[in-house]
Amino acid sequence: MDTDQLIRSLAADNAHRAPRVGTVLTMALLVAAPLSILIFATFLGVRSDVMSAMHNPFFDMKFAVTLSLAIPAIIVSLHLSRPEALLRGWGWLLLLPVGLLAVAIGGEAMMAPAMPMTMRLMGKNSRVCLLAIPAMSLPLLAGALFGLRHGAPSHPALAGALAGLVSAGLAATLYASHCTDDSPLFVATWYTLATALVAAIGALLGARVLRY
């Protein structure tokens, strides 16, 4: 093989590039989403008073909190999918839902309480919340881990935990339309516990499947 032919062969081989991690992650989440939606539609469904609930700012707050977790978690997980990438300088994005919850809890505290704090904290759906969010997260977690496998994270357990935050944030967005507990105290407690569980599962799985 002469030099010119070798150069043409190398150029032809280089023309085929692996798809970007962001593209694969997006497609994997889109494939997994119908399974989570099916679980939601089969066992939960949208709350019956959703039209009147939309006039309650704390109902809308739930979606702001869950999406402010899911979207930054996607951004940070894509950053960590690169070799040698560090969380330093990016972790503050994950504090956005914490800030929103703090503002919402403060706002609720300044209002005349409609019910005692203990009732607002415990709500009526704590057990359902702890089961539903992880259950709806599992297909999305599988998709997120599949997408991140196309990268090369230096910290697979951390990347897996981020995949858990992505899937839990998206699943919690679905669940929020069913949950009749709108108090920020309830969201800060039970949504957080459910999300932490999914993140822990993601970290355990990520340590295995994202290692390269």
Short mmCIF file of N, CA and C in Angstrom, two decimals, residues 108 115-129 175 179-187 189-191:
data_model
loop_
_atom_site.label_atom_id
_atom_site.label_comp_id
_atom_site.label_asym_id
_atom_site.label_seq_id
_atom_site.Cartn_x
_atom_site.Cartn_y
_atom_site.Cartn_z
N GLU A 108 -44.28 29.70 52.65
CA GLU A 108 -45.38 29.03 53.33
C GLU A 108 -45.42 29.39 54.80
N MET A 115 -53.10 24.10 57.79
CA MET A 115 -53.08 22.90 58.62
C MET A 115 -51.80 22.90 59.45
N PRO A 116 -51.76 22.14 60.54
CA PRO A 116 -50.56 22.11 61.37
C PRO A 116 -49.32 21.66 60.58
N MET A 117 -48.14 22.08 61.07
CA MET A 117 -46.90 21.76 60.37
C MET A 117 -46.69 20.26 60.26
N THR A 118 -47.06 19.51 61.30
CA THR A 118 -46.87 18.06 61.26
C THR A 118 -47.68 17.44 60.14
N MET A 119 -48.89 17.91 59.93
CA MET A 119 -49.72 17.38 58.86
C MET A 119 -49.17 17.78 57.49
N ARG A 120 -48.65 19.01 57.39
CA ARG A 120 -48.05 19.43 56.13
C ARG A 120 -46.80 18.62 55.81
N LEU A 121 -46.06 18.27 56.85
CA LEU A 121 -44.83 17.50 56.67
C LEU A 121 -45.14 16.06 56.27
N MET A 122 -46.06 15.42 56.98
CA MET A 122 -46.35 14.01 56.73
C MET A 122 -47.26 13.81 55.53
N GLY A 123 -48.22 14.73 55.33
CA GLY A 123 -49.13 14.61 54.20
C GLY A 123 -49.97 13.35 54.24
N LYS A 124 -50.51 13.01 53.07
CA LYS A 124 -51.34 11.81 52.94
C LYS A 124 -50.71 10.76 52.03
N ASN A 125 -49.64 11.13 51.36
CA ASN A 125 -49.12 10.26 50.30
C ASN A 125 -47.64 9.91 50.47
N SER A 126 -47.14 9.97 51.70
CA SER A 126 -45.70 9.74 51.89
C SER A 126 -45.28 8.36 51.44
N ARG A 127 -46.08 7.35 51.78
CA ARG A 127 -45.72 5.98 51.38
C ARG A 127 -45.78 5.81 49.87
N VAL A 128 -46.82 6.37 49.26
CA VAL A 128 -46.94 6.29 47.80
C VAL A 128 -45.77 7.00 47.13
N CYS A 129 -45.37 8.14 47.68
CA CYS A 129 -44.26 8.90 47.13
C CYS A 129 -42.97 8.08 47.14
N TYR A 175 -44.82 12.33 38.96
CA TYR A 175 -45.54 12.07 40.21
C TYR A 175 -46.20 13.32 40.76
N CYS A 179 -49.72 13.77 42.99
CA CYS A 179 -49.65 13.99 44.43
C CYS A 179 -50.53 15.16 44.86
N THR A 180 -51.35 14.94 45.87
CA THR A 180 -52.23 15.99 46.39
C THR A 180 -51.59 16.74 47.56
N ASP A 181 -50.39 16.36 47.93
CA ASP A 181 -49.66 17.06 48.98
C ASP A 181 -48.78 18.12 48.32
N ASP A 182 -49.15 19.37 48.48
CA ASP A 182 -48.44 20.45 47.80
C ASP A 182 -47.52 21.25 48.71
N SER A 183 -47.48 20.92 49.98
CA SER A 183 -46.65 21.68 50.91
C SER A 183 -45.17 21.52 50.57
N PRO A 184 -44.41 22.60 50.56
CA PRO A 184 -42.97 22.49 50.33
C PRO A 184 -42.28 21.60 51.37
N LEU A 185 -42.82 21.55 52.59
CA LEU A 185 -42.25 20.67 53.61
C LEU A 185 -42.36 19.21 53.20
N PHE A 186 -43.50 18.85 52.64
CA PHE A 186 -43.69 17.47 52.17
C PHE A 186 -42.71 17.17 51.03
N VAL A 187 -42.61 18.09 50.08
CA VAL A 187 -41.71 17.89 48.94
C VAL A 187 -40.27 17.77 49.42
N THR A 189 -39.15 16.75 52.16
CA THR A 189 -38.90 15.53 52.94
C THR A 189 -39.01 14.28 52.09
N TRP A 190 -40.18 14.04 51.52
CA TRP A 190 -40.45 12.75 50.91
C TRP A 190 -39.93 12.65 49.48
N TYR A 191 -40.05 13.72 48.72
CA TYR A 191 -39.45 13.69 47.39
C TYR A 191 -37.93 13.52 47.49
#
